GROMACS .gro file of C-alpha atoms in nm:
model
  374
    1MET     CA    1  -1.458  19.452   6.595
    2VAL     CA    2  -1.097  19.354   6.710
    3SER     CA    3  -0.820  19.477   6.520
    4TRP     CA    4  -0.597  19.174   6.548
    5SER     CA    5  -0.564  18.842   6.708
    6GLU     CA    6  -0.407  18.780   7.040
    7LEU     CA    7  -0.392  18.409   7.026
    8PRO     CA    8  -0.559  18.363   7.365
    9LEU     CA    9  -0.481  18.038   7.544
   10HIS     CA   10  -0.750  17.787   7.470
   11GLY     CA   11  -0.806  17.441   7.623
   12GLY     CA   12  -1.029  17.155   7.506
   13LYS     CA   13  -1.024  16.935   7.184
   14VAL     CA   14  -1.168  16.964   6.830
   15PRO     CA   15  -1.495  16.758   6.826
   16PRO     CA   16  -1.446  16.429   6.644
   17HIS     CA   17  -1.676  16.474   6.348
   18LEU     CA   18  -1.511  16.831   6.290
   19LEU     CA   19  -1.156  16.699   6.320
   20VAL     CA   20  -1.236  16.438   6.049
   21ARG     CA   21  -1.329  16.684   5.802
   22MET     CA   22  -1.029  16.929   5.914
   23LYS     CA   23  -0.820  16.619   5.832
   24GLY     CA   24  -0.986  16.564   5.510
   25LEU     CA   25  -0.966  16.934   5.381
   26ALA     CA   26  -0.597  16.956   5.499
   27LYS     CA   27  -0.504  16.639   5.299
   28ALA     CA   28  -0.689  16.735   4.978
   29ILE     CA   29  -0.530  17.092   4.994
   30VAL     CA   30  -0.189  16.982   5.065
   31GLU     CA   31  -0.204  16.693   4.795
   32VAL     CA   32  -0.297  16.976   4.512
   33MET     CA   33  -0.024  17.193   4.669
   34VAL     CA   34   0.242  16.927   4.642
   35GLU     CA   35   0.109  16.836   4.294
   36GLU     CA   36   0.129  17.183   4.164
   37TRP     CA   37   0.415  17.329   4.315
   38GLY     CA   38   0.615  17.070   4.495
   39PRO     CA   39   0.679  16.969   4.855
   40ASP     CA   40   0.945  17.243   4.909
   41GLU     CA   41   0.693  17.529   4.808
   42LEU     CA   42   0.449  17.385   5.068
   43VAL     CA   43   0.723  17.372   5.351
   44TYR     CA   44   0.817  17.740   5.259
   45ARG     CA   45   0.465  17.866   5.255
   46LEU     CA   46   0.421  17.749   5.600
   47SER     CA   47   0.664  17.978   5.743
   48ASP     CA   48   0.442  18.279   5.595
   49PRO     CA   49   0.227  18.380   5.900
   50PHE     CA   50  -0.065  18.473   5.672
   51TRP     CA   51  -0.047  18.170   5.480
   52PHE     CA   52  -0.026  17.931   5.780
   53GLN     CA   53  -0.328  18.143   5.933
   54ALA     CA   54  -0.527  18.124   5.623
   55PHE     CA   55  -0.476  17.739   5.595
   56ASN     CA   56  -0.599  17.707   5.963
   57ASN     CA   57  -0.884  17.924   5.866
   58VAL     CA   58  -0.985  17.728   5.573
   59ILE     CA   59  -0.997  17.398   5.743
   60GLY     CA   60  -1.248  17.538   5.984
   61MET     CA   61  -1.004  17.610   6.299
   62ASP     CA   62  -1.056  17.913   6.505
   63TRP     CA   63  -0.893  18.232   6.403
   64ASP     CA   64  -0.813  18.368   6.754
   65SER     CA   65  -0.686  18.052   6.949
   66SER     CA   66  -0.350  17.917   7.056
   67GLY     CA   67  -0.504  17.586   6.931
   68SER     CA   68  -0.484  17.681   6.578
   69THR     CA   69  -0.108  17.624   6.566
   70THR     CA   70  -0.149  17.286   6.749
   71VAL     CA   71  -0.442  17.154   6.510
   72VAL     CA   72  -0.264  17.276   6.211
   73LEU     CA   73   0.072  17.114   6.311
   74GLY     CA   74  -0.094  16.782   6.434
   75VAL     CA   75  -0.308  16.744   6.110
   76LEU     CA   76  -0.017  16.793   5.903
   77LYS     CA   77   0.209  16.547   6.125
   78GLU     CA   78  -0.035  16.283   6.051
   79ILE     CA   79  -0.088  16.336   5.687
   80SER     CA   80   0.289  16.375   5.619
   81TRP     CA   81   0.378  16.042   5.781
   82LYS     CA   82   0.079  15.848   5.657
   83GLU     CA   83   0.125  15.952   5.305
   84ASP     CA   84   0.444  15.990   5.055
   85LEU     CA   85   0.402  16.357   4.977
   86GLY     CA   86   0.768  16.466   5.008
   87PHE     CA   87   0.772  16.619   5.341
   88LEU     CA   88   0.730  16.570   5.688
   89VAL     CA   89   0.646  16.714   6.028
   90LEU     CA   90   0.897  16.652   6.315
   91GLY     CA   91   0.816  16.727   6.688
   92GLY     CA   92   0.488  16.885   6.828
   93LYS     CA   93   0.355  17.028   7.155
   94GLY     CA   94   0.491  16.934   7.502
   95LYS     CA   95   0.687  16.597   7.511
   96LYS     CA   96   0.651  16.548   7.141
   97MET     CA   97   0.917  16.844   7.116
   98LEU     CA   98   1.179  16.607   7.211
   99LYS     CA   99   1.097  16.329   6.937
  100VAL     CA  100   1.275  16.560   6.663
  101LYS     CA  101   1.609  16.364   6.743
  102GLU     CA  102   1.495  16.023   6.674
  103GLU     CA  103   1.225  16.131   6.398
  104ALA     CA  104   1.523  16.305   6.210
  105GLU     CA  105   1.663  15.937   6.160
  106VAL     CA  106   1.354  15.842   5.978
  107ALA     CA  107   1.338  16.183   5.777
  108ALA     CA  108   1.679  16.130   5.669
  109LYS     CA  109   1.600  15.803   5.522
  110ARG     CA  110   1.261  15.888   5.341
  111LEU     CA  111   1.372  16.237   5.237
  112ASN     CA  112   1.740  16.197   5.154
  113VAL     CA  113   1.841  16.470   5.413
  114ASP     CA  114   2.101  16.496   5.672
  115PRO     CA  115   1.983  16.377   6.026
  116GLU     CA  116   2.239  16.588   6.202
  117GLU     CA  117   2.154  16.911   5.997
  118LEU     CA  118   1.783  16.858   6.115
  119ARG     CA  119   1.905  16.824   6.490
  120ARG     CA  120   2.138  17.135   6.459
  121VAL     CA  121   1.835  17.344   6.300
  122SER     CA  122   1.604  17.224   6.556
  123LYS     CA  123   1.844  17.323   6.856
  124ALA     CA  124   1.927  17.637   6.703
  125SER     CA  125   1.576  17.756   6.667
  126ALA     CA  126   1.463  17.615   6.979
  127ARG     CA  127   1.762  17.808   7.174
  128LEU     CA  128   1.677  18.127   6.945
  129ASP     CA  129   1.314  18.166   7.080
  130SER     CA  130   1.398  18.055   7.464
  131ALA     CA  131   1.744  18.197   7.548
  132LEU     CA  132   1.837  18.471   7.299
  133LEU     CA  133   1.495  18.597   7.267
  134GLN     CA  134   1.343  18.639   7.605
  135ASP     CA  135   0.975  18.789   7.573
  136GLY     CA  136   0.792  18.635   7.865
  137TYR     CA  137   0.661  18.345   7.670
  138GLU     CA  138   0.770  17.987   7.725
  139VAL     CA  139   0.808  17.765   7.411
  140TYR     CA  140   0.577  17.458   7.424
  141ILE     CA  141   0.553  17.379   7.071
  142HIS     CA  142   0.835  17.298   6.852
  143SER     CA  143   0.773  17.157   6.508
  144LEU     CA  144   1.042  17.103   6.225
  145ILE     CA  145   0.875  17.065   5.892
  146VAL     CA  146   1.134  16.953   5.627
  147SER     CA  147   1.155  16.854   5.258
  148GLU     CA  148   1.464  16.750   5.054
  149ARG     CA  149   1.543  17.115   4.980
  150ALA     CA  150   1.358  17.308   5.244
  151TRP     CA  151   1.266  17.347   5.590
  152THR     CA  152   1.037  17.549   5.850
  153VAL     CA  153   1.041  17.571   6.204
  154VAL     CA  154   0.713  17.664   6.354
  155GLN     CA  155   0.728  17.713   6.744
  156GLN     CA  156   0.479  17.878   7.004
  157GLY     CA  157   0.507  18.004   7.365
  158MET     CA  158   0.269  18.070   7.620
  159ASN     CA  159   0.246  18.342   7.870
  160GLU     CA  160   0.007  18.219   8.146
  161GLU     CA  161   0.007  18.550   8.319
  162LEU     CA  162  -0.149  18.713   8.023
  163ALA     CA  163  -0.332  18.396   7.904
  164LEU     CA  164  -0.190  18.446   7.546
  165ALA     CA  165   0.021  18.253   7.304
  166ARG     CA  166   0.278  18.374   7.046
  167ARG     CA  167   0.380  18.216   6.724
  168TYR     CA  168   0.731  18.226   6.603
  169GLN     CA  169   0.845  18.101   6.237
  170LEU     CA  170   1.183  18.056   6.067
  171ASN     CA  171   1.271  17.901   5.741
  172HIS     CA  172   1.592  17.788   5.559
  173LEU     CA  173   1.624  18.132   5.379
  174ASN     CA  174   1.676  18.317   5.705
  175ALA     CA  175   2.012  18.388   5.835
  176PRO     CA  176   2.004  18.355   6.232
  177TRP     CA  177   2.192  18.684   6.288
  178GLU     CA  178   2.021  18.909   6.016
  179VAL     CA  179   1.666  18.864   6.012
  180PRO     CA  180   1.610  18.536   6.202
  181HIS     CA  181   1.242  18.477   6.187
  182SER     CA  182   0.994  18.499   5.906
  183ALA     CA  183   0.740  18.599   6.146
  184VAL     CA  184   0.679  18.648   6.527
  185ALA     CA  185   0.287  18.675   6.571
  186GLY     CA  186   0.088  18.787   6.872
  187ARG     CA  187   0.064  19.081   7.084
  188ARG     CA  188   0.346  19.327   7.116
  189GLY     CA  189   0.497  19.377   7.450
  190GLU     CA  190   0.861  19.386   7.635
  191ALA     CA  191   1.169  19.162   7.527
  192LEU     CA  192   1.518  19.128   7.560
  193ASP     CA  193   1.622  19.039   7.187
  194LEU     CA  194   1.951  18.907   7.172
  195THR     CA  195   1.854  18.787   6.809
  196SER     CA  196   1.841  19.151   6.700
  197LYS     CA  197   2.084  19.315   6.440
  198ALA     CA  198   2.113  19.575   6.744
  199SER     CA  199   2.248  19.326   6.985
  200ILE     CA  200   2.532  19.191   6.755
  201LYS     CA  201   2.777  19.385   6.964
  202THR     CA  202   2.633  19.239   7.266
  203ILE     CA  203   2.697  18.911   7.146
  204ASP     CA  204   3.038  18.960   7.033
  205ILE     CA  205   3.144  19.097   7.373
  206SER     CA  206   2.967  18.798   7.530
  207LEU     CA  207   3.182  18.565   7.317
  208ASP     CA  208   3.491  18.716   7.413
  209ILE     CA  209   3.379  18.697   7.810
  210ILE     CA  210   3.302  18.331   7.758
  211ASP     CA  211   3.654  18.268   7.676
  212GLU     CA  212   3.810  18.427   7.983
  213GLY     CA  213   3.661  18.159   8.180
  214PRO     CA  214   3.371  18.117   8.449
  215LYS     CA  215   3.566  18.287   8.730
  216ARG     CA  216   3.611  18.591   8.531
  217VAL     CA  217   3.269  18.591   8.444
  218LEU     CA  218   3.142  18.547   8.781
  219SER     CA  219   3.366  18.843   8.894
  220LEU     CA  220   3.210  19.056   8.614
  221LEU     CA  221   2.867  18.945   8.714
  222LYS     CA  222   2.930  19.061   9.068
  223SER     CA  223   3.038  19.414   8.951
  224ALA     CA  224   2.738  19.440   8.721
  225THR     CA  225   2.486  19.347   8.977
  226ALA     CA  226   2.614  19.590   9.214
  227ALA     CA  227   2.589  19.841   8.949
  228LEU     CA  228   2.236  19.727   8.844
  229LYS     CA  229   2.131  19.789   9.237
  230GLY     CA  230   2.209  20.138   9.185
  231GLN     CA  231   1.989  20.143   8.857
  232ARG     CA  232   2.292  20.283   8.698
  233ASN     CA  233   2.579  20.129   8.463
  234LEU     CA  234   2.934  20.193   8.534
  235ARG     CA  235   2.926  20.530   8.296
  236GLY     CA  236   2.668  20.653   8.566
  237GLU     CA  237   2.383  20.642   8.310
  238VAL     CA  238   2.036  20.569   8.442
  239LEU     CA  239   1.879  20.233   8.351
  240ARG     CA  240   1.501  20.240   8.270
  241GLY     CA  241   1.215  20.026   8.190
  242PRO     CA  242   1.236  19.666   8.051
  243GLN     CA  243   1.609  19.694   8.109
  244LEU     CA  244   1.578  19.619   8.495
  245LYS     CA  245   1.284  19.374   8.429
  246PHE     CA  246   1.485  19.142   8.226
  247TYR     CA  247   1.824  19.161   8.405
  248TYR     CA  248   1.680  19.062   8.748
  249PRO     CA  249   1.724  18.820   8.888
  250VAL     CA  250   2.075  18.720   8.778
  251ARG     CA  251   2.261  18.589   9.072
  252PRO     CA  252   2.567  18.336   9.117
  253SER     CA  253   2.452  17.984   9.177
  254PRO     CA  254   2.562  17.620   9.139
  255GLN     CA  255   2.353  17.579   8.845
  256LEU     CA  256   2.505  17.904   8.703
  257GLU     CA  257   2.879  17.811   8.758
  258ARG     CA  258   2.811  17.453   8.577
  259ALA     CA  259   2.637  17.614   8.274
  260LEU     CA  260   2.943  17.854   8.252
  261ALA     CA  261   3.183  17.580   8.277
  262ASP     CA  262   2.998  17.401   8.005
  263LEU     CA  263   2.983  17.696   7.778
  264TYR     CA  264   3.356  17.769   7.854
  265GLU     CA  265   3.461  17.381   7.750
  266PHE     CA  266   3.256  17.432   7.415
  267ARG     CA  267   3.440  17.764   7.345
  268PRO     CA  268   3.183  17.928   7.073
  269LYS     CA  269   3.403  18.152   6.865
  270ARG     CA  270   3.109  18.261   6.641
  271ARG     CA  271   2.763  18.379   6.697
  272GLU     CA  272   2.606  18.077   6.496
  273GLU     CA  273   2.773  17.850   6.746
  274LEU     CA  274   2.630  17.994   7.062
  275LEU     CA  275   2.289  17.875   6.926
  276VAL     CA  276   2.399  17.525   6.978
  277ALA     CA  277   2.648  17.558   7.258
  278PRO     CA  278   2.580  17.371   7.571
  279GLY     CA  279   2.510  17.593   7.887
  280ALA     CA  280   2.381  17.896   7.685
  281GLY     CA  281   2.031  17.903   7.855
  282PRO     CA  282   1.835  18.204   7.946
  283LYS     CA  283   1.994  18.265   8.267
  284VAL     CA  284   2.349  18.266   8.131
  285MET     CA  285   2.245  18.480   7.823
  286ARG     CA  286   2.090  18.748   8.084
  287ALA     CA  287   2.398  18.722   8.285
  288LEU     CA  288   2.624  18.803   7.966
  289ALA     CA  289   2.379  19.074   7.842
  290LEU     CA  290   2.393  19.242   8.161
  291ILE     CA  291   2.775  19.217   8.197
  292SER     CA  292   2.821  19.357   7.819
  293HIS     CA  293   2.572  19.631   7.870
  294LEU     CA  294   2.668  19.756   8.224
  295ILE     CA  295   3.045  19.719   8.198
  296TYR     CA  296   3.147  19.727   7.839
  297GLY     CA  297   2.861  19.966   7.720
  298ALA     CA  298   2.686  19.730   7.470
  299ALA     CA  299   2.336  19.763   7.513
  300PRO     CA  300   2.137  19.487   7.377
  301SER     CA  301   1.790  19.543   7.194
  302PHE     CA  302   1.476  19.571   7.412
  303GLU     CA  303   1.233  19.600   7.141
  304ASP     CA  304   0.975  19.317   7.084
  305PRO     CA  305   1.037  19.163   6.757
  306VAL     CA  306   0.671  19.114   6.678
  307THR     CA  307   0.607  19.150   6.290
  308VAL     CA  308   0.288  19.050   6.256
  309PRO     CA  309  -0.020  19.137   6.485
  310LEU     CA  310  -0.268  18.903   6.316
  311ASP     CA  311  -0.557  19.068   6.168
  312PRO     CA  312  -0.836  18.773   6.158
  313PHE     CA  313  -1.047  18.981   5.922
  314LEU     CA  314  -0.774  18.985   5.629
  315TYR     CA  315  -0.861  18.610   5.598
  316SER     CA  316  -1.148  18.442   5.415
  317TYR     CA  317  -1.349  18.154   5.610
  318ALA     CA  318  -1.442  17.875   5.382
  319VAL     CA  319  -1.627  17.647   5.612
  320GLY     CA  320  -1.678  17.846   5.929
  321GLY     CA  321  -1.504  17.781   6.258
  322LYS     CA  322  -1.490  17.529   6.563
  323ASP     CA  323  -1.637  17.770   6.794
  324GLY     CA  324  -1.902  17.914   6.566
  325VAL     CA  325  -1.661  18.241   6.456
  326PRO     CA  326  -1.745  18.382   6.209
  327TYR     CA  327  -2.035  18.141   6.183
  328PRO     CA  328  -2.082  17.750   6.277
  329TYR     CA  329  -1.885  17.505   6.085
  330ASP     CA  330  -2.056  17.414   5.764
  331VAL     CA  331  -2.003  17.046   5.739
  332LYS     CA  332  -2.196  17.002   5.404
  333THR     CA  333  -1.965  17.262   5.252
  334ALA     CA  334  -1.646  17.105   5.398
  335ASP     CA  335  -1.754  16.780   5.237
  336GLU     CA  336  -1.809  16.931   4.896
  337VAL     CA  337  -1.472  17.102   4.926
  338ILE     CA  338  -1.284  16.777   5.005
  339LYS     CA  339  -1.461  16.561   4.730
  340ILE     CA  340  -1.376  16.848   4.472
  341LEU     CA  341  -1.006  16.869   4.577
  342GLU     CA  342  -0.965  16.490   4.583
  343GLU     CA  343  -1.102  16.473   4.229
  344VAL     CA  344  -0.877  16.750   4.123
  345VAL     CA  345  -0.580  16.547   4.263
  346ALA     CA  346  -0.692  16.226   4.098
  347ARG     CA  347  -0.745  16.382   3.768
  348ALA     CA  348  -0.407  16.559   3.799
  349LYS     CA  349  -0.230  16.220   3.852
  350VAL     CA  350  -0.363  16.100   3.489
  351GLY     CA  351  -0.239  16.419   3.316
  352GLU     CA  352  -0.550  16.637   3.351
  353LYS     CA  353  -0.456  17.009   3.408
  354GLU     CA  354  -0.773  17.114   3.614
  355ARG     CA  355  -0.627  17.197   3.934
  356LEU     CA  356  -0.650  17.584   3.909
  357ARG     CA  357  -1.006  17.562   3.750
  358ALA     CA  358  -1.124  17.355   4.069
  359LEU     CA  359  -0.943  17.595   4.295
  360ARG     CA  360  -1.159  17.893   4.132
  361ARG     CA  361  -1.466  17.700   4.195
  362LEU     CA  362  -1.340  17.654   4.538
  363SER     CA  363  -1.330  18.028   4.561
  364GLU     CA  364  -1.666  18.088   4.412
  365MET     CA  365  -1.806  17.848   4.640
  366VAL     CA  366  -1.673  18.052   4.943
  367GLU     CA  367  -1.823  18.388   4.770
  368ASN     CA  368  -2.164  18.198   4.741
  369LEU     CA  369  -2.131  18.099   5.097
  370HIS     CA  370  -2.061  18.464   5.209
  371ALA     CA  371  -2.356  18.574   4.982
  372ARG     CA  372  -2.611  18.350   5.150
  373GLY     CA  373  -2.541  18.532   5.464
  374ALA     CA  374  -2.337  18.261   5.644
   0.00000   0.00000   0.00000
């Protein structure tokens, strides 16, 4: 028995006959959620790693797969754009990440929200988990889930060397410089974490350095790099462990100079502005962290911010899993659950309050399924 899920990278697709039922289950559950608690609560729940994973499990996706994020977000996106449920899923995997800009315009009209605010949230969260948090995982899924009064961002990164994925979740209640993530789920490792409270001084010094101009930054970088080669800061203190790993290589280049020029022109004055400033990519942020640490003595955090090493055995499995874990997908039960939940929604719309009773029936059905030895 494993103690937690590592979200291994999995290829392939969900078989069509199972995907149809996953969509049916997801739609029925979402309709009940929206009817009972409203779209804002649904959007907020999706920022909870346990609720997200439980939702993934109950529709029949695998507990230990990078594809769980892709499938859940893909299914929810299709549902949200086809139905009028008060929420929309923007972005997605790969090139779909770039669609947030244009999809924000549609969301603004359908949900009465500010499209520029959606774009700002999207850009800031993407920057947070790619440039300010450098943990060896490259973000390849970026989805913004939004309702009129709430938003959640779900992102996923991959580490091809480890063949693992990592899920990042943020919501509208989390301040970007206090506790930016509602969760970071995956295997704990090493990181340069400029999103941490422990890195606030590093970021403040970086803002001051940016304001001195590209030439000054490059001059400081040269001094810091020289000190790094000796594996000591300018105070003579020895550098150890992940510090060396994340600072190499940071060398002057035309690309770095252009990025610093763009950043200087934007002139971010506050930490929040750094999240949307042009030029503040991973290499620039490593250079600024290196200068702040080695020259000014402000060491950033090298603690991996993983908060949830996912334990698949905490979740109940209503209909089985696509790959037969913990048992083969039970098509008959999935169809029964879809039917029950659809009836609940239909009755709720004409005033009958039987939703909770039906959900208890769903719970009993799961228990009976386990009792049969499935």
